[in-house]
mmCIF file with all atom_site columns, C-alpha atoms in Angstrom:
data_model
loop_
_atom_site.group_PDB
_atom_site.id
_atom_site.type_symbol
_atom_site.label_atom_id
_atom_site.label_alt_id
_atom_site.label_comp_id
_atom_site.label_asym_id
_atom_site.label_entity_id
_atom_site.label_seq_id
_atom_site.pdbx_PDB_ins_code
_atom_site.Cartn_x
_atom_site.Cartn_y
_atom_site.Cartn_z
_atom_site.occupancy
_atom_site.B_iso_or_equiv
_atom_site.pdbx_formal_charge
_atom_site.auth_seq_id
_atom_site.auth_comp_id
_atom_site.auth_asym_id
_atom_site.auth_atom_id
_atom_site.pdbx_PDB_model_num
ATOM 1   C CA . UNK A 1 1   ? -28.852 4.569   3.462   1.00 0.00 ? 185 UNK A CA 1
ATOM 2   C CA . UNK A 1 2   ? -27.155 4.482   0.142   1.00 0.00 ? 186 UNK A CA 1
ATOM 3   C CA . UNK A 1 3   ? -23.565 2.610   -0.506  1.00 0.00 ? 187 UNK A CA 1
ATOM 4   C CA . UNK A 1 4   ? -20.822 3.959   0.181   1.00 0.00 ? 188 UNK A CA 1
ATOM 5   C CA . UNK A 1 5   ? -18.454 5.018   -2.767  1.00 0.00 ? 189 UNK A CA 1
ATOM 6   C CA . UNK A 1 6   ? -15.177 2.870   -2.070  1.00 0.00 ? 190 UNK A CA 1
ATOM 7   C CA . UNK A 1 7   ? -17.258 0.541   -1.791  1.00 0.00 ? 191 UNK A CA 1
ATOM 8   C CA . UNK A 1 8   ? -18.477 0.136   -4.272  1.00 0.00 ? 192 UNK A CA 1
ATOM 9   C CA . UNK A 1 9   ? -14.913 0.948   -5.655  1.00 0.00 ? 193 UNK A CA 1
ATOM 10  C CA . UNK A 1 10  ? -14.355 -2.145  -4.180  1.00 0.00 ? 194 UNK A CA 1
ATOM 11  C CA . UNK A 1 11  ? -16.667 -4.057  -5.625  1.00 0.00 ? 195 UNK A CA 1
ATOM 12  C CA . UNK A 1 12  ? -15.786 -3.256  -9.033  1.00 0.00 ? 196 UNK A CA 1
ATOM 13  C CA . UNK A 1 13  ? -12.457 -4.297  -8.567  1.00 0.00 ? 197 UNK A CA 1
ATOM 14  C CA . UNK A 1 14  ? -13.134 -7.648  -7.748  1.00 0.00 ? 198 UNK A CA 1
ATOM 15  C CA . UNK A 1 15  ? -11.959 -10.463 -7.709  1.00 0.00 ? 199 UNK A CA 1
ATOM 16  C CA . UNK A 1 16  ? -8.313  -9.115  -8.127  1.00 0.00 ? 200 UNK A CA 1
ATOM 17  C CA . UNK A 1 17  ? -9.101  -7.622  -4.785  1.00 0.00 ? 201 UNK A CA 1
ATOM 18  C CA . UNK A 1 18  ? -9.417  -10.701 -3.468  1.00 0.00 ? 202 UNK A CA 1
ATOM 19  C CA . UNK A 1 19  ? -6.852  -12.323 -5.739  1.00 0.00 ? 203 UNK A CA 1
ATOM 20  C CA . UNK A 1 20  ? -4.596  -9.501  -3.996  1.00 0.00 ? 204 UNK A CA 1
ATOM 21  C CA . UNK A 1 21  ? -5.463  -10.034 -0.206  1.00 0.00 ? 205 UNK A CA 1
ATOM 22  C CA . UNK A 1 22  ? -5.762  -13.769 -0.700  1.00 0.00 ? 206 UNK A CA 1
ATOM 23  C CA . UNK A 1 23  ? -2.652  -14.076 -2.072  1.00 0.00 ? 207 UNK A CA 1
ATOM 24  C CA . UNK A 1 24  ? 0.212   -16.911 -1.355  1.00 0.00 ? 208 UNK A CA 1
ATOM 25  C CA . UNK A 1 25  ? 2.718   -14.091 -0.049  1.00 0.00 ? 209 UNK A CA 1
ATOM 26  C CA . UNK A 1 26  ? 0.053   -13.100 2.552   1.00 0.00 ? 210 UNK A CA 1
ATOM 27  C CA . UNK A 1 27  ? -0.756  -16.776 3.793   1.00 0.00 ? 211 UNK A CA 1
ATOM 28  C CA . UNK A 1 28  ? 3.397   -17.166 3.791   1.00 0.00 ? 212 UNK A CA 1
ATOM 29  C CA . UNK A 1 29  ? 3.499   -13.963 5.507   1.00 0.00 ? 213 UNK A CA 1
ATOM 30  C CA . UNK A 1 30  ? -0.018  -14.517 8.735   1.00 0.00 ? 214 UNK A CA 1
ATOM 31  C CA . UNK A 1 31  ? 1.582   -17.813 8.891   1.00 0.00 ? 215 UNK A CA 1
ATOM 32  C CA . UNK A 1 32  ? 5.326   -16.519 9.295   1.00 0.00 ? 216 UNK A CA 1
ATOM 33  C CA . UNK A 1 33  ? 6.698   -18.905 6.214   1.00 0.00 ? 217 UNK A CA 1
ATOM 34  C CA . UNK A 1 34  ? 7.949   -16.026 3.544   1.00 0.00 ? 218 UNK A CA 1
ATOM 35  C CA . UNK A 1 35  ? 11.090  -17.885 2.605   1.00 0.00 ? 219 UNK A CA 1
ATOM 36  C CA . UNK A 1 36  ? 13.709  -14.938 3.190   1.00 0.00 ? 220 UNK A CA 1
ATOM 37  C CA . UNK A 1 37  ? 15.321  -14.745 -0.390  1.00 0.00 ? 221 UNK A CA 1
ATOM 38  C CA . UNK A 1 38  ? 11.524  -13.874 -1.040  1.00 0.00 ? 222 UNK A CA 1
ATOM 39  C CA . UNK A 1 39  ? 10.953  -11.581 1.669   1.00 0.00 ? 223 UNK A CA 1
ATOM 40  C CA . UNK A 1 40  ? 13.981  -9.684  -0.087  1.00 0.00 ? 224 UNK A CA 1
ATOM 41  C CA . UNK A 1 41  ? 12.809  -9.916  -3.221  1.00 0.00 ? 225 UNK A CA 1
ATOM 42  C CA . UNK A 1 42  ? 9.178   -7.462  -2.116  1.00 0.00 ? 226 UNK A CA 1
ATOM 43  C CA . UNK A 1 43  ? 11.059  -5.635  0.274   1.00 0.00 ? 227 UNK A CA 1
ATOM 44  C CA . UNK A 1 44  ? 13.471  -4.401  -2.044  1.00 0.00 ? 228 UNK A CA 1
ATOM 45  C CA . UNK A 1 45  ? 10.634  -3.282  -4.376  1.00 0.00 ? 229 UNK A CA 1
ATOM 46  C CA . UNK A 1 46  ? 8.677   -2.129  -2.296  1.00 0.00 ? 230 UNK A CA 1
ATOM 47  C CA . UNK A 1 47  ? 11.321  0.168   -0.837  1.00 0.00 ? 231 UNK A CA 1
ATOM 48  C CA . UNK A 1 48  ? 11.671  1.766   -4.343  1.00 0.00 ? 232 UNK A CA 1
ATOM 49  C CA . UNK A 1 49  ? 8.529   3.181   -3.922  1.00 0.00 ? 233 UNK A CA 1
ATOM 50  C CA . UNK A 1 50  ? 9.085   5.614   -1.196  1.00 0.00 ? 234 UNK A CA 1
ATOM 51  C CA . UNK A 1 51  ? 9.663   8.598   -3.530  1.00 0.00 ? 235 UNK A CA 1
ATOM 52  C CA . UNK A 1 52  ? 6.646   8.027   -5.820  1.00 0.00 ? 236 UNK A CA 1
ATOM 53  C CA . UNK A 1 53  ? 5.071   7.769   -2.639  1.00 0.00 ? 237 UNK A CA 1
ATOM 54  C CA . UNK A 1 54  ? 6.249   10.737  -1.021  1.00 0.00 ? 238 UNK A CA 1
ATOM 55  C CA . UNK A 1 55  ? 5.535   12.562  -4.098  1.00 0.00 ? 239 UNK A CA 1
ATOM 56  C CA . UNK A 1 56  ? 1.484   11.371  -3.777  1.00 0.00 ? 240 UNK A CA 1
ATOM 57  C CA . UNK A 1 57  ? 1.180   12.000  -0.668  1.00 0.00 ? 241 UNK A CA 1
ATOM 58  C CA . UNK A 1 58  ? 2.256   15.989  -1.488  1.00 0.00 ? 242 UNK A CA 1
ATOM 59  C CA . UNK A 1 59  ? 0.243   15.857  -4.590  1.00 0.00 ? 243 UNK A CA 1
ATOM 60  C CA . UNK A 1 60  ? -2.794  14.688  -1.777  1.00 0.00 ? 244 UNK A CA 1
ATOM 61  C CA . UNK A 1 61  ? -1.695  18.085  0.173   1.00 0.00 ? 245 UNK A CA 1
ATOM 62  C CA . UNK A 1 62  ? -1.582  20.074  -2.392  1.00 0.00 ? 246 UNK A CA 1
ATOM 63  C CA . UNK A 1 63  ? -4.773  19.390  -4.014  1.00 0.00 ? 247 UNK A CA 1
ATOM 64  C CA . UNK A 1 64  ? -7.035  18.660  -0.715  1.00 0.00 ? 248 UNK A CA 1
ATOM 65  C CA . UNK A 1 65  ? -9.703  21.457  -0.160  1.00 0.00 ? 249 UNK A CA 1
ATOM 66  C CA . UNK A 1 66  ? -8.967  21.851  3.740   1.00 0.00 ? 250 UNK A CA 1
ATOM 67  C CA . UNK A 1 67  ? -6.906  22.136  6.945   1.00 0.00 ? 251 UNK A CA 1
ATOM 68  C CA . UNK A 1 68  ? -7.752  18.900  8.601   1.00 0.00 ? 252 UNK A CA 1
ATOM 69  C CA . UNK A 1 69  ? -7.039  16.980  5.853   1.00 0.00 ? 253 UNK A CA 1
ATOM 70  C CA . UNK A 1 70  ? -3.377  18.476  5.204   1.00 0.00 ? 254 UNK A CA 1
ATOM 71  C CA . UNK A 1 71  ? -2.746  17.879  8.555   1.00 0.00 ? 255 UNK A CA 1
ATOM 72  C CA . UNK A 1 72  ? -3.526  14.003  8.441   1.00 0.00 ? 256 UNK A CA 1
ATOM 73  C CA . UNK A 1 73  ? -1.447  13.407  5.375   1.00 0.00 ? 257 UNK A CA 1
ATOM 74  C CA . UNK A 1 74  ? 1.442   15.657  6.917   1.00 0.00 ? 258 UNK A CA 1
ATOM 75  C CA . UNK A 1 75  ? 1.578   13.403  10.211  1.00 0.00 ? 259 UNK A CA 1
ATOM 76  C CA . UNK A 1 76  ? 1.228   9.954   7.760   1.00 0.00 ? 260 UNK A CA 1
ATOM 77  C CA . UNK A 1 77  ? 4.090   11.879  5.767   1.00 0.00 ? 261 UNK A CA 1
ATOM 78  C CA . UNK A 1 78  ? 6.000   11.578  9.076   1.00 0.00 ? 262 UNK A CA 1
ATOM 79  C CA . UNK A 1 79  ? 5.309   8.188   9.556   1.00 0.00 ? 263 UNK A CA 1
ATOM 80  C CA . UNK A 1 80  ? 6.397   6.942   6.175   1.00 0.00 ? 264 UNK A CA 1
ATOM 81  C CA . UNK A 1 81  ? 9.580   8.778   6.848   1.00 0.00 ? 265 UNK A CA 1
ATOM 82  C CA . UNK A 1 82  ? 10.411  7.835   9.964   1.00 0.00 ? 266 UNK A CA 1
ATOM 83  C CA . UNK A 1 83  ? 9.363   4.446   11.659  1.00 0.00 ? 267 UNK A CA 1
ATOM 84  C CA . UNK A 1 84  ? 8.567   2.725   8.398   1.00 0.00 ? 268 UNK A CA 1
ATOM 85  C CA . UNK A 1 85  ? 11.668  4.227   7.157   1.00 0.00 ? 269 UNK A CA 1
ATOM 86  C CA . UNK A 1 86  ? 13.641  2.718   9.500   1.00 0.00 ? 270 UNK A CA 1
ATOM 87  C CA . UNK A 1 87  ? 11.542  -1.110  9.673   1.00 0.00 ? 271 UNK A CA 1
ATOM 88  C CA . UNK A 1 88  ? 12.998  -1.000  5.870   1.00 0.00 ? 272 UNK A CA 1
ATOM 89  C CA . UNK A 1 89  ? 16.530  -0.699  6.797   1.00 0.00 ? 273 UNK A CA 1
ATOM 90  C CA . UNK A 1 90  ? 16.566  -3.390  9.866   1.00 0.00 ? 274 UNK A CA 1
ATOM 91  C CA . UNK A 1 91  ? 14.902  -5.834  7.788   1.00 0.00 ? 275 UNK A CA 1
ATOM 92  C CA . UNK A 1 92  ? 17.064  -5.478  5.243   1.00 0.00 ? 276 UNK A CA 1
ATOM 93  C CA . UNK A 1 93  ? 19.837  -5.791  7.194   1.00 0.00 ? 277 UNK A CA 1
ATOM 94  C CA . UNK A 1 94  ? 18.506  -8.872  8.862   1.00 0.00 ? 278 UNK A CA 1
ATOM 95  C CA . UNK A 1 95  ? 18.108  -10.722 5.625   1.00 0.00 ? 279 UNK A CA 1
ATOM 96  C CA . UNK A 1 96  ? 21.700  -10.220 4.507   1.00 0.00 ? 280 UNK A CA 1
ATOM 97  C CA . UNK A 1 97  ? 20.893  -7.531  1.547   1.00 0.00 ? 281 UNK A CA 1
ATOM 98  C CA . UNK A 1 98  ? 23.550  -4.766  0.965   1.00 0.00 ? 282 UNK A CA 1
ATOM 99  C CA . UNK A 1 99  ? 23.012  -1.357  -0.203  1.00 0.00 ? 283 UNK A CA 1
ATOM 100 C CA . UNK A 1 100 ? 24.781  -3.239  -3.686  1.00 0.00 ? 284 UNK A CA 1
ATOM 101 C CA . UNK A 1 101 ? 22.218  -5.677  -3.774  1.00 0.00 ? 285 UNK A CA 1
ATOM 102 C CA . UNK A 1 102 ? 19.181  -3.325  -3.001  1.00 0.00 ? 286 UNK A CA 1
ATOM 103 C CA . UNK A 1 103 ? 20.451  -0.509  -6.178  1.00 0.00 ? 287 UNK A CA 1
ATOM 104 C CA . UNK A 1 104 ? 21.733  -3.754  -8.444  1.00 0.00 ? 288 UNK A CA 1
ATOM 105 C CA . UNK A 1 105 ? 18.430  -5.443  -8.404  1.00 0.00 ? 289 UNK A CA 1
ATOM 106 C CA . UNK A 1 106 ? 16.252  -3.476  -11.750 1.00 0.00 ? 290 UNK A CA 1
ATOM 107 C CA . UNK A 1 107 ? 12.679  -3.179  -11.059 1.00 0.00 ? 291 UNK A CA 1
ATOM 108 C CA . UNK A 1 108 ? 9.365   -5.652  -11.792 1.00 0.00 ? 292 UNK A CA 1
ATOM 109 C CA . UNK A 1 109 ? 6.967   -4.072  -14.141 1.00 0.00 ? 293 UNK A CA 1
ATOM 110 C CA . UNK A 1 110 ? 4.497   -4.540  -11.435 1.00 0.00 ? 294 UNK A CA 1
ATOM 111 C CA . UNK A 1 111 ? 7.079   -1.877  -9.706  1.00 0.00 ? 295 UNK A CA 1
ATOM 112 C CA . UNK A 1 112 ? 7.858   0.078   -12.335 1.00 0.00 ? 296 UNK A CA 1
ATOM 113 C CA . UNK A 1 113 ? 3.823   0.382   -13.180 1.00 0.00 ? 297 UNK A CA 1
ATOM 114 C CA . UNK A 1 114 ? 3.422   1.595   -9.141  1.00 0.00 ? 298 UNK A CA 1
ATOM 115 C CA . UNK A 1 115 ? 5.687   4.281   -9.971  1.00 0.00 ? 299 UNK A CA 1
ATOM 116 C CA . UNK A 1 116 ? 4.469   5.773   -12.855 1.00 0.00 ? 300 UNK A CA 1
ATOM 117 C CA . UNK A 1 117 ? 0.509   5.522   -11.625 1.00 0.00 ? 301 UNK A CA 1
ATOM 118 C CA . UNK A 1 118 ? 1.482   7.328   -7.910  1.00 0.00 ? 302 UNK A CA 1
ATOM 119 C CA . UNK A 1 119 ? 3.163   9.795   -10.579 1.00 0.00 ? 303 UNK A CA 1
ATOM 120 C CA . UNK A 1 120 ? 0.644   10.081  -12.617 1.00 0.00 ? 304 UNK A CA 1
ATOM 121 C CA . UNK A 1 121 ? -2.039  10.343  -10.263 1.00 0.00 ? 305 UNK A CA 1
ATOM 122 C CA . UNK A 1 122 ? -0.377  13.304  -8.364  1.00 0.00 ? 306 UNK A CA 1
ATOM 123 C CA . UNK A 1 123 ? 0.253   14.987  -12.009 1.00 0.00 ? 307 UNK A CA 1
ATOM 124 C CA . UNK A 1 124 ? -3.034  15.555  -11.874 1.00 0.00 ? 308 UNK A CA 1
ATOM 125 C CA . UNK A 1 125 ? -3.529  17.933  -9.603  1.00 0.00 ? 309 UNK A CA 1
ATOM 126 C CA . UNK A 1 126 ? -7.045  15.980  -8.545  1.00 0.00 ? 310 UNK A CA 1
ATOM 127 C CA . UNK A 1 127 ? -7.782  15.250  -4.822  1.00 0.00 ? 311 UNK A CA 1
ATOM 128 C CA . UNK A 1 128 ? -9.869  12.076  -5.882  1.00 0.00 ? 312 UNK A CA 1
ATOM 129 C CA . UNK A 1 129 ? -6.698  10.863  -8.168  1.00 0.00 ? 313 UNK A CA 1
ATOM 130 C CA . UNK A 1 130 ? -4.185  10.956  -5.756  1.00 0.00 ? 314 UNK A CA 1
ATOM 131 C CA . UNK A 1 131 ? -7.134  9.952   -2.978  1.00 0.00 ? 315 UNK A CA 1
ATOM 132 C CA . UNK A 1 132 ? -7.911  6.384   -5.471  1.00 0.00 ? 316 UNK A CA 1
ATOM 133 C CA . UNK A 1 133 ? -4.128  5.571   -5.148  1.00 0.00 ? 317 UNK A CA 1
ATOM 134 C CA . UNK A 1 134 ? -3.833  6.163   -2.455  1.00 0.00 ? 318 UNK A CA 1
ATOM 135 C CA . UNK A 1 135 ? -6.594  4.404   -0.899  1.00 0.00 ? 319 UNK A CA 1
ATOM 136 C CA . UNK A 1 136 ? -5.847  1.082   -2.559  1.00 0.00 ? 320 UNK A CA 1
ATOM 137 C CA . UNK A 1 137 ? -2.125  1.460   -1.525  1.00 0.00 ? 321 UNK A CA 1
ATOM 138 C CA . UNK A 1 138 ? -3.213  1.642   1.981   1.00 0.00 ? 322 UNK A CA 1
ATOM 139 C CA . UNK A 1 139 ? -6.655  -0.089  2.428   1.00 0.00 ? 323 UNK A CA 1
ATOM 140 C CA . UNK A 1 140 ? -5.908  -2.884  0.848   1.00 0.00 ? 324 UNK A CA 1
ATOM 141 C CA . UNK A 1 141 ? -2.584  -3.830  2.634   1.00 0.00 ? 325 UNK A CA 1
ATOM 142 C CA . UNK A 1 142 ? -5.220  -2.835  6.440   1.00 0.00 ? 326 UNK A CA 1
ATOM 143 C CA . UNK A 1 143 ? -6.988  -5.422  4.546   1.00 0.00 ? 327 UNK A CA 1
ATOM 144 C CA . UNK A 1 144 ? -4.842  -8.203  4.527   1.00 0.00 ? 328 UNK A CA 1
ATOM 145 C CA . UNK A 1 145 ? -3.148  -7.260  7.577   1.00 0.00 ? 329 UNK A CA 1
ATOM 146 C CA . UNK A 1 146 ? -6.550  -7.966  9.560   1.00 0.00 ? 330 UNK A CA 1
ATOM 147 C CA . UNK A 1 147 ? -6.500  -11.387 8.739   1.00 0.00 ? 331 UNK A CA 1
ATOM 148 C CA . UNK A 1 148 ? -3.642  -12.261 11.029  1.00 0.00 ? 332 UNK A CA 1
ATOM 149 C CA . UNK A 1 149 ? -4.701  -13.803 14.229  1.00 0.00 ? 333 UNK A CA 1
ATOM 150 C CA . UNK A 1 150 ? -2.589  -14.052 17.474  1.00 0.00 ? 334 UNK A CA 1
ATOM 151 C CA . UNK A 1 151 ? 0.269   -14.619 17.733  1.00 0.00 ? 335 UNK A CA 1
ATOM 152 C CA . UNK A 1 152 ? 1.878   -12.987 15.371  1.00 0.00 ? 336 UNK A CA 1
ATOM 153 C CA . UNK A 1 153 ? 5.070   -14.579 14.068  1.00 0.00 ? 337 UNK A CA 1
ATOM 154 C CA . UNK A 1 154 ? 8.625   -14.493 15.830  1.00 0.00 ? 338 UNK A CA 1
ATOM 155 C CA . UNK A 1 155 ? 10.597  -13.109 13.157  1.00 0.00 ? 339 UNK A CA 1
ATOM 156 C CA . UNK A 1 156 ? 10.091  -9.351  13.218  1.00 0.00 ? 340 UNK A CA 1
ATOM 157 C CA . UNK A 1 157 ? 10.349  -8.692  9.916   1.00 0.00 ? 341 UNK A CA 1
ATOM 158 C CA . UNK A 1 158 ? 7.220   -10.356 9.271   1.00 0.00 ? 342 UNK A CA 1
ATOM 159 C CA . UNK A 1 159 ? 5.551   -8.961  12.232  1.00 0.00 ? 343 UNK A CA 1
ATOM 160 C CA . UNK A 1 160 ? 6.461   -5.869  12.293  1.00 0.00 ? 344 UNK A CA 1
ATOM 161 C CA . UNK A 1 161 ? 5.211   -5.962  8.516   1.00 0.00 ? 345 UNK A CA 1
ATOM 162 C CA . UNK A 1 162 ? 2.125   -6.420  9.855   1.00 0.00 ? 346 UNK A CA 1
ATOM 163 C CA . UNK A 1 163 ? 1.304   -4.489  12.731  1.00 0.00 ? 347 UNK A CA 1
ATOM 164 C CA . UNK A 1 164 ? 2.430   -1.658  10.263  1.00 0.00 ? 348 UNK A CA 1
ATOM 165 C CA . UNK A 1 165 ? -0.811  -2.408  8.551   1.00 0.00 ? 349 UNK A CA 1
ATOM 166 C CA . UNK A 1 166 ? -2.758  -2.812  11.105  1.00 0.00 ? 350 UNK A CA 1
ATOM 167 C CA . UNK A 1 167 ? -2.575  -0.647  14.008  1.00 0.00 ? 351 UNK A CA 1
ATOM 168 C CA . UNK A 1 168 ? -4.915  2.491   15.684  1.00 0.00 ? 352 UNK A CA 1
ATOM 169 C CA . UNK A 1 169 ? -2.900  4.882   13.843  1.00 0.00 ? 353 UNK A CA 1
ATOM 170 C CA . UNK A 1 170 ? -2.972  3.188   10.350  1.00 0.00 ? 354 UNK A CA 1
ATOM 171 C CA . UNK A 1 171 ? -7.001  2.136   11.006  1.00 0.00 ? 355 UNK A CA 1
ATOM 172 C CA . UNK A 1 172 ? -7.630  5.333   11.484  1.00 0.00 ? 356 UNK A CA 1
ATOM 173 C CA . UNK A 1 173 ? -5.767  6.885   8.458   1.00 0.00 ? 357 UNK A CA 1
ATOM 174 C CA . UNK A 1 174 ? -7.745  4.506   6.462   1.00 0.00 ? 358 UNK A CA 1
ATOM 175 C CA . UNK A 1 175 ? -10.832 5.478   7.430   1.00 0.00 ? 359 UNK A CA 1
ATOM 176 C CA . UNK A 1 176 ? -9.893  8.657   6.598   1.00 0.00 ? 360 UNK A CA 1
ATOM 177 C CA . UNK A 1 177 ? -8.824  7.895   3.780   1.00 0.00 ? 361 UNK A CA 1
ATOM 178 C CA . UNK A 1 178 ? -12.182 6.804   2.725   1.00 0.00 ? 362 UNK A CA 1
ATOM 179 C CA . UNK A 1 179 ? -13.771 9.072   4.126   1.00 0.00 ? 363 UNK A CA 1
ATOM 180 C CA . UNK A 1 180 ? -11.945 11.706  2.195   1.00 0.00 ? 364 UNK A CA 1
ATOM 181 C CA . UNK A 1 181 ? -12.559 9.699   -1.229  1.00 0.00 ? 365 UNK A CA 1
ATOM 182 C CA . UNK A 1 182 ? -16.241 8.994   -0.578  1.00 0.00 ? 366 UNK A CA 1
ATOM 183 C CA . UNK A 1 183 ? -16.762 13.097  -0.241  1.00 0.00 ? 367 UNK A CA 1
ATOM 184 C CA . UNK A 1 184 ? -14.656 13.938  -3.261  1.00 0.00 ? 368 UNK A CA 1
ATOM 185 C CA . UNK A 1 185 ? -14.729 11.120  -6.027  1.00 0.00 ? 369 UNK A CA 1
ATOM 186 C CA . UNK A 1 186 ? -18.625 10.821  -6.745  1.00 0.00 ? 370 UNK A CA 1
ATOM 187 C CA . UNK A 1 187 ? -18.001 14.101  -8.937  1.00 0.00 ? 371 UNK A CA 1
ATOM 188 C CA . UNK A 1 188 ? -14.691 12.461  -11.179 1.00 0.00 ? 372 UNK A CA 1
ATOM 189 C CA . UNK A 1 189 ? -15.906 9.028   -11.094 1.00 0.00 ? 373 UNK A CA 1
ATOM 190 C CA . UNK A 1 190 ? -14.981 7.960   -14.199 1.00 0.00 ? 374 UNK A CA 1
ATOM 191 C CA . UNK A 1 191 ? -10.827 9.478   -12.692 1.00 0.00 ? 375 UNK A CA 1
ATOM 192 C CA . UNK A 1 192 ? -11.527 7.958   -10.059 1.00 0.00 ? 376 UNK A CA 1
ATOM 193 C CA . UNK A 1 193 ? -13.121 4.134   -10.735 1.00 0.00 ? 377 UNK A CA 1
ATOM 194 C CA . UNK A 1 194 ? -9.621  4.296   -13.865 1.00 0.00 ? 378 UNK A CA 1
ATOM 195 C CA . UNK A 1 195 ? -7.055  5.303   -10.481 1.00 0.00 ? 379 UNK A CA 1
ATOM 196 C CA . UNK A 1 196 ? -8.913  2.360   -8.301  1.00 0.00 ? 380 UNK A CA 1
ATOM 197 C CA . UNK A 1 197 ? -8.880  -0.023  -10.935 1.00 0.00 ? 381 UNK A CA 1
ATOM 198 C CA . UNK A 1 198 ? -5.296  0.244   -12.215 1.00 0.00 ? 382 UNK A CA 1
ATOM 199 C CA . UNK A 1 199 ? -3.622  0.374   -8.811  1.00 0.00 ? 383 UNK A CA 1
ATOM 200 C CA . UNK A 1 200 ? -5.246  -3.011  -7.337  1.00 0.00 ? 384 UNK A CA 1
ATOM 201 C CA . UNK A 1 201 ? -4.617  -4.614  -10.628 1.00 0.00 ? 385 UNK A CA 1
ATOM 202 C CA . UNK A 1 202 ? -1.128  -3.959  -9.484  1.00 0.00 ? 386 UNK A CA 1
ATOM 203 C CA . UNK A 1 203 ? -1.381  -4.641  -6.682  1.00 0.00 ? 387 UNK A CA 1
ATOM 204 C CA . UNK A 1 204 ? -2.178  -8.407  -7.189  1.00 0.00 ? 388 UNK A CA 1
ATOM 205 C CA . UNK A 1 205 ? 0.819   -8.438  -9.090  1.00 0.00 ? 389 UNK A CA 1
ATOM 206 C CA . UNK A 1 206 ? 2.910   -6.745  -7.421  1.00 0.00 ? 390 UNK A CA 1
ATOM 207 C CA . UNK A 1 207 ? 2.426   -10.058 -5.155  1.00 0.00 ? 391 UNK A CA 1
ATOM 208 C CA . UNK A 1 208 ? 3.045   -12.443 -7.888  1.00 0.00 ? 392 UNK A CA 1
ATOM 209 C CA . UNK A 1 209 ? 6.457   -10.421 -8.559  1.00 0.00 ? 393 UNK A CA 1
ATOM 210 C CA . UNK A 1 210 ? 7.918   -11.817 -5.067  1.00 0.00 ? 394 UNK A CA 1
ATOM 211 C CA . UNK A 1 211 ? 7.925   -14.890 -6.154  1.00 0.00 ? 395 UNK A CA 1
ATOM 212 C CA . UNK A 1 212 ? 9.699   -14.201 -10.032 1.00 0.00 ? 396 UNK A CA 1
ATOM 213 C CA . UNK A 1 213 ? 13.693  -14.802 -9.375  1.00 0.00 ? 397 UNK A CA 1
#
């Protein structure tokens, strides 16, 4: 049995993939010890992705070659726009982050890079390109979230960020993303690899930026 295309991409991204999934931020999140200032910086920047991320998901819907895939993306858009966005608003309130502060904080270099790569992938109108960035954005997060052990941190800001990225629906969506890229990626292997590897590097840089004041 041949190795999966997505697994080859993940292996090619090493050691950066593991540096991201085993990052200091991840370790502190799983143990519930992320300082509030760090968590606030991280979430402010992560929330900035939402517009570009929805653009990328919309591009995936437009480029997908099947109705069932479009339905899967549509359901995920509903979750991101509802449950996940609500988490952000509750977390900002708990951390004392005001709307003014959220607006005044400039994008970090990693945030700007993520916005750019999401819009770049969307602009290609390539299903494989969109899937490559989406696989990193979701699969890498599942990879670190699966490392959590019970009991989860008491602070909901930590615990819910973990469970948003490790639950049956999310695992099924990541499995879907991988299967789709396994199916269409080999026909555009160079394009897929380029977007995948750049996105992994941005994930590690994004975690780094949470500690930069």
